[in-house]
Every structure is written in C-alpha cells, then in structure tokens.
mmCIF file of C-alpha atoms and ligand atoms in Angstrom:
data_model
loop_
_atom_site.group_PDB
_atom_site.id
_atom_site.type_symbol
_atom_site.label_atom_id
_atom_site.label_comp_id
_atom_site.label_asym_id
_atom_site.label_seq_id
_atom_site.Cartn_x
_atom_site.Cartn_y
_atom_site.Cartn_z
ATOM 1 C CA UNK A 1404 8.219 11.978 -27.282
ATOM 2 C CA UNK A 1405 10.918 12.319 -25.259
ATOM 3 C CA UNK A 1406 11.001 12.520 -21.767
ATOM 4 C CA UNK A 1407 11.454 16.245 -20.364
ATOM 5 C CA UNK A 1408 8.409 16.282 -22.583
ATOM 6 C CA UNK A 1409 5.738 14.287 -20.247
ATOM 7 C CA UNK A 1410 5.179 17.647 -18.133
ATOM 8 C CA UNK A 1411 1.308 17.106 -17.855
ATOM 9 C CA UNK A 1412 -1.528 19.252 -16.111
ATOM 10 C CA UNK A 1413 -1.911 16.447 -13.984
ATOM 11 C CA UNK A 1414 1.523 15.523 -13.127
ATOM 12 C CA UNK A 1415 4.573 17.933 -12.325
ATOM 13 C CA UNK A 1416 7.907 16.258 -14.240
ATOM 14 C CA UNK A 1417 11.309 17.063 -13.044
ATOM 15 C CA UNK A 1418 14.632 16.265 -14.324
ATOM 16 C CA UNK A 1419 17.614 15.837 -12.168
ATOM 17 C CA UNK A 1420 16.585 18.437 -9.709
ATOM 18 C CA UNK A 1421 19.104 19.996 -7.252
ATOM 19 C CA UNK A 1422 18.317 18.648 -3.990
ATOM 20 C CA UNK A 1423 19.316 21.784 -2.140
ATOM 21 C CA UNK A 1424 16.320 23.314 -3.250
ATOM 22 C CA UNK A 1425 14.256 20.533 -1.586
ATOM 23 C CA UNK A 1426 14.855 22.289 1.882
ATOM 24 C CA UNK A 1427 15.832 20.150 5.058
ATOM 25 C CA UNK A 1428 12.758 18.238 5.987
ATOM 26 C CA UNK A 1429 9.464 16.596 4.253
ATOM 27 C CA UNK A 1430 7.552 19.382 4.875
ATOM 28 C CA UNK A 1431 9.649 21.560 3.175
ATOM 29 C CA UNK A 1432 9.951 18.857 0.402
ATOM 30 C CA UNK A 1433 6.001 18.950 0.119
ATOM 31 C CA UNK A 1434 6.265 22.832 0.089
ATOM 32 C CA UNK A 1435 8.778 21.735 -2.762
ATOM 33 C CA UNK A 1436 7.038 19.569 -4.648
ATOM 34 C CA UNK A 1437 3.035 21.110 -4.722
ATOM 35 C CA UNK A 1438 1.586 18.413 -6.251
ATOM 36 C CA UNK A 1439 1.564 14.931 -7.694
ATOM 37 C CA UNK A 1440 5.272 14.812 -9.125
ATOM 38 C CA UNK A 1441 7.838 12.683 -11.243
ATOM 39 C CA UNK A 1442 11.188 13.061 -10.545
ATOM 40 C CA UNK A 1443 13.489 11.410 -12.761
ATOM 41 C CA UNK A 1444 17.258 10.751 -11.823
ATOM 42 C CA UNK A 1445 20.278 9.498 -14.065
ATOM 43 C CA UNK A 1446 21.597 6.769 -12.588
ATOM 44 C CA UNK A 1447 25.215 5.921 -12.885
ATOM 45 C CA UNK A 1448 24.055 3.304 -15.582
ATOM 46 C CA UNK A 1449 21.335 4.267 -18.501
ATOM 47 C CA UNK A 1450 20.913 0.983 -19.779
ATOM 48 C CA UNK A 1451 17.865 0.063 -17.801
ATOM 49 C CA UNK A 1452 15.106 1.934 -15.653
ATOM 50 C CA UNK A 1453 13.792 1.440 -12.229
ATOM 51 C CA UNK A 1454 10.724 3.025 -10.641
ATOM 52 C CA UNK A 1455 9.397 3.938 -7.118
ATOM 53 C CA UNK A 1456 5.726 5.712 -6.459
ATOM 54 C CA UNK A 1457 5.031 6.304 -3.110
ATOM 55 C CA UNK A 1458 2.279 8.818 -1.602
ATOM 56 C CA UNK A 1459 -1.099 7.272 -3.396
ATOM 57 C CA UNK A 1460 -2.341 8.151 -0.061
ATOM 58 C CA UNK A 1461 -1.461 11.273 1.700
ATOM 59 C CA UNK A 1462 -1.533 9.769 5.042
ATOM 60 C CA UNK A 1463 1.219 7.138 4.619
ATOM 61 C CA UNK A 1464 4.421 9.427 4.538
ATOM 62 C CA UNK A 1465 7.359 6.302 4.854
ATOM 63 C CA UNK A 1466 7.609 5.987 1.003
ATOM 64 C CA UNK A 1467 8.223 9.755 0.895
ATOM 65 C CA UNK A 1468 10.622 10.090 3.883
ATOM 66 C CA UNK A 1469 12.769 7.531 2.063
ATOM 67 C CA UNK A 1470 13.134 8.930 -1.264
ATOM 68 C CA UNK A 1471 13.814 12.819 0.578
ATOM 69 C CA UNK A 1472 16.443 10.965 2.488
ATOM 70 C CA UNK A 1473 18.052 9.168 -0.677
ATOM 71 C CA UNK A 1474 18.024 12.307 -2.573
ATOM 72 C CA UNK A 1475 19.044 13.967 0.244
ATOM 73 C CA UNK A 1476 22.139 12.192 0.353
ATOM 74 C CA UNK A 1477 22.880 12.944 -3.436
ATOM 75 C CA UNK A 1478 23.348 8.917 -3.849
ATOM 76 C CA UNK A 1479 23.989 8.356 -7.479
ATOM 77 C CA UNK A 1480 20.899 5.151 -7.950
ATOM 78 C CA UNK A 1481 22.691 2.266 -10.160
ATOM 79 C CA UNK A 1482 20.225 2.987 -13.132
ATOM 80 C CA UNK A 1483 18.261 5.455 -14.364
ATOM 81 C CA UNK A 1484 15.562 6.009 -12.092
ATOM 82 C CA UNK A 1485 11.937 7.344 -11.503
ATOM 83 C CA UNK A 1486 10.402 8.477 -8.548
ATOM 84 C CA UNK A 1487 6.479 9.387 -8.167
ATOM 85 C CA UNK A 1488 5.144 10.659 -5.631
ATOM 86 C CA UNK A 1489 1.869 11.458 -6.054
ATOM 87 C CA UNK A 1490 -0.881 12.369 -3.297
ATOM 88 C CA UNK A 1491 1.015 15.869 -2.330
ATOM 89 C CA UNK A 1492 -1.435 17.924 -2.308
ATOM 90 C CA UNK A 1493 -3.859 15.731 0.332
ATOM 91 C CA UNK A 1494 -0.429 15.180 1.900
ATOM 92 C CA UNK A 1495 0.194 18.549 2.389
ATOM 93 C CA UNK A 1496 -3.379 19.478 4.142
ATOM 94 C CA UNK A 1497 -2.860 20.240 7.931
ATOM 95 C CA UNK A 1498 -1.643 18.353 9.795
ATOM 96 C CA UNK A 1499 0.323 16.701 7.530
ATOM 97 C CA UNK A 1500 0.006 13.416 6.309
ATOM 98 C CA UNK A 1501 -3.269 13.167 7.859
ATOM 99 C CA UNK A 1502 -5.976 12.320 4.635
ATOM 100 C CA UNK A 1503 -5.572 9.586 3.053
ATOM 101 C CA UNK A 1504 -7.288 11.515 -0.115
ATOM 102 C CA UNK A 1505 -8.501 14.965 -0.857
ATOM 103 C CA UNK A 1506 -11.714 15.485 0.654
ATOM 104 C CA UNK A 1507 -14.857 14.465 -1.808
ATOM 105 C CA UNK A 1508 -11.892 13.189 -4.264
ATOM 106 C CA UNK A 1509 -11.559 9.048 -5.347
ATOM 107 C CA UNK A 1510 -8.779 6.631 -3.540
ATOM 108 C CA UNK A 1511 -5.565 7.711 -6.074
ATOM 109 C CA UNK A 1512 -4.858 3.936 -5.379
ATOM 110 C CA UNK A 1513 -8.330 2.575 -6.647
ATOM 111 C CA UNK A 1514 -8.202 4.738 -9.904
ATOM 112 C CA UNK A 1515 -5.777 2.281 -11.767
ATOM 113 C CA UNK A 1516 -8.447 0.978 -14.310
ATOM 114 C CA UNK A 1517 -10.908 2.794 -16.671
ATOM 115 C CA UNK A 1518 -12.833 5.337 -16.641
ATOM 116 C CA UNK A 1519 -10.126 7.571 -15.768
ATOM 117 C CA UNK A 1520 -12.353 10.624 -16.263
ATOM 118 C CA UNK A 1521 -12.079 13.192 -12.925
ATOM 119 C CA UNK A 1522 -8.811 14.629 -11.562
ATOM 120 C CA UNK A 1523 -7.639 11.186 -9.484
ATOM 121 C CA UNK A 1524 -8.521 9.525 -12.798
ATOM 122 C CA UNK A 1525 -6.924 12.020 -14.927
ATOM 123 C CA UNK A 1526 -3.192 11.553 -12.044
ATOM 124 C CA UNK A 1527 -3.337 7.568 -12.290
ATOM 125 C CA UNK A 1528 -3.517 8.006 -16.110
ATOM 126 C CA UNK A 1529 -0.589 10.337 -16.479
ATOM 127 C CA UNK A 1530 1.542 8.169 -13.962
ATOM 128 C CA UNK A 1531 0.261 5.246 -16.045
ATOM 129 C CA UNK A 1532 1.727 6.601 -19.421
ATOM 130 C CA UNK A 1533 4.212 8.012 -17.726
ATOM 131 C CA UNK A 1534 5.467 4.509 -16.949
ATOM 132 C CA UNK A 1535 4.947 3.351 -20.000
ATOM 133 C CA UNK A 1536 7.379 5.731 -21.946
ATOM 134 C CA UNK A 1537 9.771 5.290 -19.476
ATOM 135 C CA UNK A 1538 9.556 1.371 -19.560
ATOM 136 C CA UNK A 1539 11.219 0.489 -15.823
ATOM 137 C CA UNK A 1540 11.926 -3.096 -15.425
ATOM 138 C CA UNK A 1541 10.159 -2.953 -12.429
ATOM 139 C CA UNK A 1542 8.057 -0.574 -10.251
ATOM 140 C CA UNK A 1543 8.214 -0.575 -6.433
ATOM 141 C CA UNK A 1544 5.055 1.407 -4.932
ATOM 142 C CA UNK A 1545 5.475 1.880 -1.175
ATOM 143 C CA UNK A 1546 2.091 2.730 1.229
ATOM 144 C CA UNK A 1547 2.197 1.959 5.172
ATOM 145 C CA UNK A 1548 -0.937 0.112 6.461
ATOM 146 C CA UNK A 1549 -3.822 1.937 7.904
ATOM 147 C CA UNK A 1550 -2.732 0.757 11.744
ATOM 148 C CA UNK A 1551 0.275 -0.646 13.929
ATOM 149 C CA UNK A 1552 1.735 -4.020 11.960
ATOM 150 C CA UNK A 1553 4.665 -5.611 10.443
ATOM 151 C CA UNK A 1554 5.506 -4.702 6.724
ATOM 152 C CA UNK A 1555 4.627 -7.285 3.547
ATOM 153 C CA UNK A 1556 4.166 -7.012 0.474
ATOM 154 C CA UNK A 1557 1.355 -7.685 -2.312
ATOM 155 C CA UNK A 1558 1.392 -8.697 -5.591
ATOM 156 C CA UNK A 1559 -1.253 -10.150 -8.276
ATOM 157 C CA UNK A 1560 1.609 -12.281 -9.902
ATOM 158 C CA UNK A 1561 3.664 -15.250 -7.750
ATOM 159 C CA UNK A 1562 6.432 -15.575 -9.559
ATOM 160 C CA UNK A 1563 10.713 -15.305 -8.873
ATOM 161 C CA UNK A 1564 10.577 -11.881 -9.898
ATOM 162 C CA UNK A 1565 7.656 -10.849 -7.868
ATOM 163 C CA UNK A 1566 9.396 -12.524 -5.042
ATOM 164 C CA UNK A 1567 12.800 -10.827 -5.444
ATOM 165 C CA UNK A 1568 11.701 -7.227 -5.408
ATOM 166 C CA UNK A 1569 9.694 -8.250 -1.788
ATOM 167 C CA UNK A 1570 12.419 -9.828 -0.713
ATOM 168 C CA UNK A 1571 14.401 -6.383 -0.649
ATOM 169 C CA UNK A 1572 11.787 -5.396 2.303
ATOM 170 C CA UNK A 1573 10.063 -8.042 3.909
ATOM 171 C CA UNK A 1574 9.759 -11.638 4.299
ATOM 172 C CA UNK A 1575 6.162 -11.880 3.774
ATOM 173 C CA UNK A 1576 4.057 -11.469 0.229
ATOM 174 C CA UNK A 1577 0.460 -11.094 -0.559
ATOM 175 C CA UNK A 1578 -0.787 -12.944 -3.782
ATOM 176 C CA UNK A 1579 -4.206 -11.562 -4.649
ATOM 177 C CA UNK A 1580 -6.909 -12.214 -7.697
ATOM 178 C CA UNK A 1581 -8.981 -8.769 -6.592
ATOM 179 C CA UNK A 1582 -8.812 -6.345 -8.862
ATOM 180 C CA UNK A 1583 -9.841 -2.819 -6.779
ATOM 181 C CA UNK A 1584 -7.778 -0.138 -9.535
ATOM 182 C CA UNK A 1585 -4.714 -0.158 -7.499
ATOM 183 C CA UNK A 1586 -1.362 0.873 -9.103
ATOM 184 C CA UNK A 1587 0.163 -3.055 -9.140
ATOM 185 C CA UNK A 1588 -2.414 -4.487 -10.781
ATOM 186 C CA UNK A 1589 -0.274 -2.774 -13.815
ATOM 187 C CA UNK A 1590 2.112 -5.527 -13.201
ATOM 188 C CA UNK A 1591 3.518 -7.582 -16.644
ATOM 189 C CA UNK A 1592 6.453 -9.627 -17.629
ATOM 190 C CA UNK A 1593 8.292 -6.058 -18.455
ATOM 191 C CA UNK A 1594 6.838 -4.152 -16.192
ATOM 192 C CA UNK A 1595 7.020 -5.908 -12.237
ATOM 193 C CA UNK A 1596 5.186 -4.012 -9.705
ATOM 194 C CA UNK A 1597 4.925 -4.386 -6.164
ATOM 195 C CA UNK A 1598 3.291 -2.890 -3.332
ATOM 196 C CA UNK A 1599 5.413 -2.543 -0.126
ATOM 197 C CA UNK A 1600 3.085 -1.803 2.919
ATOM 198 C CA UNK A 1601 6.343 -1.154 4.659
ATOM 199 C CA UNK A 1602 4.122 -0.955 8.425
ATOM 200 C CA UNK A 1603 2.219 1.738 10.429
ATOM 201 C CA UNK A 1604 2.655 5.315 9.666
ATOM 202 C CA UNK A 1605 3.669 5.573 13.581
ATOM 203 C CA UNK A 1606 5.677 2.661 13.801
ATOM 204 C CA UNK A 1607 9.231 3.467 14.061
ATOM 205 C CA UNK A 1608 10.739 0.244 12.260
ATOM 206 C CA UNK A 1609 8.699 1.576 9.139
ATOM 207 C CA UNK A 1610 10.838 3.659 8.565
ATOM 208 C CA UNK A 1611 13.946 1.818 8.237
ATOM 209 C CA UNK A 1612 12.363 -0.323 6.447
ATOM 210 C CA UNK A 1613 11.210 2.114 3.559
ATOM 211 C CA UNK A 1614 14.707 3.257 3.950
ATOM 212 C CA UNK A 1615 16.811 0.518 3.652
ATOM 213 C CA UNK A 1616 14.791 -1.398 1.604
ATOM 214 C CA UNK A 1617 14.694 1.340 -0.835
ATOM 215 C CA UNK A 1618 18.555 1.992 -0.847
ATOM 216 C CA UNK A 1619 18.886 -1.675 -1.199
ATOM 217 C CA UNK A 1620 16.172 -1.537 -4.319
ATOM 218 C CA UNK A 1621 18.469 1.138 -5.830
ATOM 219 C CA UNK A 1622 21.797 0.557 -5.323
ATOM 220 C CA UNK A 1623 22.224 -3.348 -6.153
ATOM 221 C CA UNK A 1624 22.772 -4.806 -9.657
ATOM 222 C CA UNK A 1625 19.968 -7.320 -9.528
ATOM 223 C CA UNK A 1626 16.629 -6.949 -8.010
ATOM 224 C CA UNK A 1627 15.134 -9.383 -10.179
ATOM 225 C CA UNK A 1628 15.349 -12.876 -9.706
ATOM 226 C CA UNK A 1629 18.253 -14.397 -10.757
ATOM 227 C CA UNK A 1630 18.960 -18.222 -12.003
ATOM 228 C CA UNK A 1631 20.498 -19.516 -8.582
ATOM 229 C CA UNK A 1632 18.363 -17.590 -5.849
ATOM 230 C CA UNK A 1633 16.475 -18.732 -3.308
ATOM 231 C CA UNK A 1634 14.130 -16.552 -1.221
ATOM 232 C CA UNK A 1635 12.898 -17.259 2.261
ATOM 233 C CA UNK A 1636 9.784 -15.799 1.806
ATOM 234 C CA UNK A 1637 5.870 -17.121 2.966
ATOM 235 C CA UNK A 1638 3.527 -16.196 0.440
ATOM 236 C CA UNK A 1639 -0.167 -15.483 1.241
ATOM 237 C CA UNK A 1640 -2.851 -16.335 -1.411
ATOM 238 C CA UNK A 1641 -6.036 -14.158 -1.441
ATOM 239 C CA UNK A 1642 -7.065 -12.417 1.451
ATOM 240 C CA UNK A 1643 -10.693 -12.032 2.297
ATOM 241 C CA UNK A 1644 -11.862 -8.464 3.211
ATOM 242 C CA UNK A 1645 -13.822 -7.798 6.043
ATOM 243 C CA UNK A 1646 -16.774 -5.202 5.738
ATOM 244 C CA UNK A 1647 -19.732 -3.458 7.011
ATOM 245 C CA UNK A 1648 -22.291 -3.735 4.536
ATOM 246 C CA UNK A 1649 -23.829 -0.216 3.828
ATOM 247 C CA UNK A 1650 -20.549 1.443 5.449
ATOM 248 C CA UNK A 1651 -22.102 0.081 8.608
ATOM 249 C CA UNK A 1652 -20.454 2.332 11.307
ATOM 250 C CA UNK A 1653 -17.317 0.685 13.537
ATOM 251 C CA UNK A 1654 -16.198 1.772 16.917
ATOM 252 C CA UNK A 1655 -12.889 1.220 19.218
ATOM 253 C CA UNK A 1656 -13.909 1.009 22.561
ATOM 254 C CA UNK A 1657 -12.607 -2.008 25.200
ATOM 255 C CA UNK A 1658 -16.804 -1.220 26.397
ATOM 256 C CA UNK A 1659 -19.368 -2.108 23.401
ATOM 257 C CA UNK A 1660 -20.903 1.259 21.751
ATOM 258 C CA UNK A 1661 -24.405 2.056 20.796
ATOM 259 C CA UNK A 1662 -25.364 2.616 17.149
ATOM 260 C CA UNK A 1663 -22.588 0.329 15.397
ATOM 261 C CA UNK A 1664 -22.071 -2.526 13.571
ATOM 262 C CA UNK A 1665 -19.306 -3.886 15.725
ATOM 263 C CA UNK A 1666 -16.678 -2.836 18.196
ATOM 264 C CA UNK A 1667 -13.195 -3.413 18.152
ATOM 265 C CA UNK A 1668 -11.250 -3.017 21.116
ATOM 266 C CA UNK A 1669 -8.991 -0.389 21.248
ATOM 267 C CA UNK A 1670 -5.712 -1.745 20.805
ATOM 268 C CA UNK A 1671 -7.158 -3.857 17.484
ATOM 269 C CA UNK A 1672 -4.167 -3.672 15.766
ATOM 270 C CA UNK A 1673 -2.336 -6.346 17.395
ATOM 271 C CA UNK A 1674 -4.118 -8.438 15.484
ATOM 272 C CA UNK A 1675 -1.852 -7.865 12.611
ATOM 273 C CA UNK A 1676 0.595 -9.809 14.369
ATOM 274 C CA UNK A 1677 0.824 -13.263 14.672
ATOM 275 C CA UNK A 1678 -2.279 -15.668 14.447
ATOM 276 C CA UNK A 1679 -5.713 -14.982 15.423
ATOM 277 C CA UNK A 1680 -6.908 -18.073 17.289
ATOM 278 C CA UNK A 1681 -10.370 -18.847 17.352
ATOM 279 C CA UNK A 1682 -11.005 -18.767 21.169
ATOM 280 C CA UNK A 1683 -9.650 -15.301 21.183
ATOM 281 C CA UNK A 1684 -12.767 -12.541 20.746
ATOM 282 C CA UNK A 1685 -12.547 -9.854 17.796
ATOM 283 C CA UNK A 1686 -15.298 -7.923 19.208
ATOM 284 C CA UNK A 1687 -18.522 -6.566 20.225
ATOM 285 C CA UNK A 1688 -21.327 -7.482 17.859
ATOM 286 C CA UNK A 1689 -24.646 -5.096 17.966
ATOM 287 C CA UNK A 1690 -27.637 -7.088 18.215
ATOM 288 C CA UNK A 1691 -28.158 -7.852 14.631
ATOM 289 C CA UNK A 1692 -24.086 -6.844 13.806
ATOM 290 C CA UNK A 1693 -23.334 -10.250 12.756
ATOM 291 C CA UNK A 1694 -26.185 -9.582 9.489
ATOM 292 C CA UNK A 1695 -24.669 -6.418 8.861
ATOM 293 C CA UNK A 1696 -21.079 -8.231 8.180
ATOM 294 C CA UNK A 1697 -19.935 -9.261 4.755
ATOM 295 C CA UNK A 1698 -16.626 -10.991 3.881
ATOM 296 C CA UNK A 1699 -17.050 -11.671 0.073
ATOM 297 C CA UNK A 1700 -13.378 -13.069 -1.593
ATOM 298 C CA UNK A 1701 -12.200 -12.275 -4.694
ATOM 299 C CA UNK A 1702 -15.016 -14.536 -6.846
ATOM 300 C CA UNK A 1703 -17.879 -12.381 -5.078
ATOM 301 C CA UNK A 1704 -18.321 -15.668 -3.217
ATOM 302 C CA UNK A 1705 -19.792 -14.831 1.011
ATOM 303 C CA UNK A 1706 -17.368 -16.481 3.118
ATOM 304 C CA UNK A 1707 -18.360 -14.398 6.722
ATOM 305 C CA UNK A 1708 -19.961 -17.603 7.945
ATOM 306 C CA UNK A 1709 -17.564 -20.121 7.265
ATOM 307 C CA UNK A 1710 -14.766 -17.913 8.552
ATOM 308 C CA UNK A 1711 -16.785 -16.615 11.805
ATOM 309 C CA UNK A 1712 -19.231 -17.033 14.181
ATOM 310 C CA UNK A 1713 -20.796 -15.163 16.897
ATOM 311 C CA UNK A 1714 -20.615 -16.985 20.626
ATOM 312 C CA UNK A 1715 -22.560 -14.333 22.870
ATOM 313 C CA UNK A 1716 -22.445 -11.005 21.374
ATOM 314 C CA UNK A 1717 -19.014 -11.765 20.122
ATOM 315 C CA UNK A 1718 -17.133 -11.999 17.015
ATOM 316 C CA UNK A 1719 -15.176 -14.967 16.972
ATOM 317 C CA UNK A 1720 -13.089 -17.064 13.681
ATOM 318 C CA UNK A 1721 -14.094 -20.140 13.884
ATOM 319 C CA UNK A 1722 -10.430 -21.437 12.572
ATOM 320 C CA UNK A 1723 -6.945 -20.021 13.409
ATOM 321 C CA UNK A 1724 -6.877 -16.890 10.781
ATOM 322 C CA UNK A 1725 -4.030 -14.560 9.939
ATOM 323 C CA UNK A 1726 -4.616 -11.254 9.756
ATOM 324 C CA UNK A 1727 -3.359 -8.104 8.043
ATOM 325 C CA UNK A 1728 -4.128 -4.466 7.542
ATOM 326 C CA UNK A 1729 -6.141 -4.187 10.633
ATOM 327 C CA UNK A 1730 -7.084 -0.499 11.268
ATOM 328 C CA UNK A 1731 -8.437 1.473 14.134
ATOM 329 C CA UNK A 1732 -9.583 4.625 11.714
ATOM 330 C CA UNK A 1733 -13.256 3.968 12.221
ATOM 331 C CA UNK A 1734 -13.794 6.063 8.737
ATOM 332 C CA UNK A 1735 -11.384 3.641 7.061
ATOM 333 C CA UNK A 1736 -13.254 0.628 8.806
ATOM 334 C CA UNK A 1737 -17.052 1.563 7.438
ATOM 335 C CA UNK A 1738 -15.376 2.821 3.708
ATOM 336 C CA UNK A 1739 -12.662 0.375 3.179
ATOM 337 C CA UNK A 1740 -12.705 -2.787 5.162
ATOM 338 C CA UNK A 1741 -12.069 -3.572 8.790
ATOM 339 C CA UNK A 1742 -9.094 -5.634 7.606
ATOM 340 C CA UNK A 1743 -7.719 -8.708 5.747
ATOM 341 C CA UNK A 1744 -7.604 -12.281 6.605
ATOM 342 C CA UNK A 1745 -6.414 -15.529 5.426
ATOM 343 C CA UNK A 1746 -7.894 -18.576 6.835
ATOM 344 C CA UNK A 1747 -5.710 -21.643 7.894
ATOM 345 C CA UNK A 1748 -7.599 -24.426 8.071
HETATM 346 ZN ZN1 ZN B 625 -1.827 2.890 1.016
#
C-alpha cells in the first residue's frame, strides 16, 4: 500500500498540502483540518522519516501552534516528515482548546493498547498503522501539562536515543514502567517515541519551547544519539500518581471546602517547580481524606503512607518529593490524578 492510500474513516491523510489554504491562525487551521489528520511533507531528503503527533488532547494547543507556524513558514523539514494531529474535533468545541476529549468519548492518549473497538480506539489504531507503514525513525508526541510548570519529557525506554530526542526540548526526562495506552508506550529500537509535555497551556515559554524545539527536531541532521554525545540531562525513574479513590472530589480553595477529599490551595501548581519539602503543607484533608487517598506505583504496590502523612488536617510528604504534572482542573484531579511525584529519600 502506498501512502496517499492510508486515507481512513478515522483519520484524514494529506499530502503536501498548500499552506495558504490553512488560513492565518489555529483556528482557521482547525476550521482547516476537521478532524484527526496526517499530514505528510517531503522533506528535502527521502531517505529517512520523522514523525510529530500533537493534539491527543484537545486542550493542549502548543504542539499544534508549532507545526501551523512551521508550515506556515513553508520550511522545507530535512527528511520526509509526518505530522498528526489528532484531537481536532474536541479541539475545535467552543472555546477552543478547552476539552481535553470529546464529551462521553475515551482519553485519545489512553487508547494506545487493545481493544481498540469505539471511535478513540478505532483513531489510535489508524495513527498506529499509520506509523507503521511510514516507519519514522523516531516519533516526537507533544501535550502541555494539565497546570502552570516547566516542560520534560517521558519515556518508557532510558537509553542515548531516548535521551537525544528530549534533549531537543528540555533538560529533564521521565522514565516510567506504567503502561496507561498512551501513544509512547509504542516506543522500539526503530521506532523512538517521546512525549514532550512542553509546559502549561497558558504559560508563555511553552510556546517557544514547542516551537523551537520542534524546528530544532526538524531541521538538524541527527536527533538520535550519536557515538561522541553527551547530554546534560536528569532523568526521573517512575513517578507515583496521586489519586482519589472512587474519583473522590478535589477542590482549590486557600479556605478548606466541604464535601471533598482534599483541598489544594489555589495557586497548587507551583508545586511543579522545584522540591516539595516536607514541612511545607499540600493541603486540606477532610476528616477521613487521608483514607480516601491512594498512591499505588507502577507494580500496583500502595505507597500513600510511606510517601505522606497527615499532621493536623494536613497533607504533608514525609521526605523532600519532586513533583510534576500538578493540576488545578478539579475534573482532571478526581479522573486522572492530582499529580506525579518522585520521592528523594
Ligand atoms: Zn496531554
């Protein structure tokens, strides 16, 4: 099969398309696009393929503002290159860039694995076998984080390669064993994927970091590691996620709310930067909150106790903790996670 021929009811395919027709901003490039598409782009050198999703979820536009700006500026990529961008159509619900899925639809980015059987299924699948025909060397997928907080990114593999591709972005990498269906966990020896949380949606410095990062990803000869490279990067090793068990409900409020697991103060997200020291309080625990807490790692082993403790109605870490992803969407909170730590003992 050749390639013009992956056109699938699931995923839009277009070849070489005329960026004037993309109109002059990212809504208009939604407008453009309708729904989850492949764009494919000759680079000035067919010998090997590069690839770039961005948009799994709608609500984390960076990844998309940086490939409308690159083929905006009719760039000519070094190789061959695919684009993906894939949650349009949740994208493109007003306001824009506001749901993170379609309502009552799966997490695009937790439909990576089998069954692939309703429409989200039916999208990872085509982008799937879409990237296997096409056979990139490596496979860059670009999300922000759910709140304010610097960029990383996250990988199931620590290796060179791994390393070289995060080091085009960010000077901090995620090694995790927890398989949740996301997009990298595709990752082989021919295939490299990484996921560039390139910061908050609102953060300014997100931007130029999709940007730049992605013109550097592009444009240069090598992304992948070569013989005599060293990388200054810090490398994580599996972060714990932080939950409500039952989708327990979580507030933001600098006063503690009724009928809630927990409350975070408002501006939570600075958490994501720096360390979290353990005389420093995460928040306001309901009477039984602490109970209704679960921080299970990647094993299925319960770590919430050894990692925290309540001191007076508060939620404390008991040891100096990192901590990423932190969000102040309550919905995301009670259905995803609160956020991601790594204890430093
Ligand atoms: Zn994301």
């Amino acid at each position: 099969m050749t390639i013009e021929n992956m056109q699938s009811e699931y995923l839009n395919f277009k070849k070489n398309p005329n960026p004037d027709d993309f109109g002059d901003s990212i809504e208009s490039f939604l407008n453009y696009l309708k729904k989850a598409t492949a764009i494919f782009v000759s680079g000035q050198d067919s010998s090997k393929r590069r690839a770039v999703c961005t948009l799994l979820h709608g609500n984390e536009p960076s990844g998309t503002q940086a490939i409308f700006d690159f083929l905006k500026s009719k760039e000519i990529p070094r190789f061959d290159t695919l684009f993906i961008i894939a949650s349009v159509q949740a994208a493109s619900a007003e306001p824009l860039f506001s749901q993170r899925m379609q309502q009552g639809k799966r997490d695009l980015n937790r439909c990576f694995s089998a069954p692939y059987d309703d429409q989200q299924g039916q999208i990872a699948k085509a982008i799937f076998d879409l990237l296997k025909h096409v056979k990139p060397e490596c496979v860059i997928d670009i999300h922000n984080t759910s709140g304010s907080g610097p960029a990383f990114g996250v990988a199931i593999v620590e290796d060179a390669n791994h390393i070289a591709i995060t080091s085009l972005f960010t000077n901090d990498l995620i090694v995790t064993d927890l398989r949740l269906g996301a997009l990298m966990e595709l990752s082989e020896p021919k295939m490299i994927t990484v996921t560039i949380e390139c910061g908050g949606a609102q953060d300014r410095s997100s931007q130029l970091i999709a940007q730049e990062g992605l013109y550097r990803y592009l444009s240069t000869e090598n992304v992948l590691a070569q013989a005599d490279d060293e990388y200054l990067i810090n490398i994580y090793h599996n972060p714990i996620r932080l939950e409500t068990r039952d989708q327990g409900e979580v507030a933001y409020s600098n006063e503690p709310q009724e009928n809630v697991v927990i409350t975070l103060p408002e501006e939570a997200e600075k958490f994501n930067y720096g360390m979290l020291t353990n005389d420093e309080f995460i928040g306001y625990l309901s009477p039984d909150g602490m109970a209704q807490l679960t921080a299970k790692d990647y094993l299925g082993n319960e770590r919430l106790d050894e990692f925290f403790e309540e001191r007076e109605g508060k939620l404390f870490s008991r040891h100096p903790i990192k901590v990423f992803m932190m969000t102040t969407n309550p919905l995301i909170a009670k259905t995803d996670c609160l956020f991601y730590f790594i204890g430093h003992r």
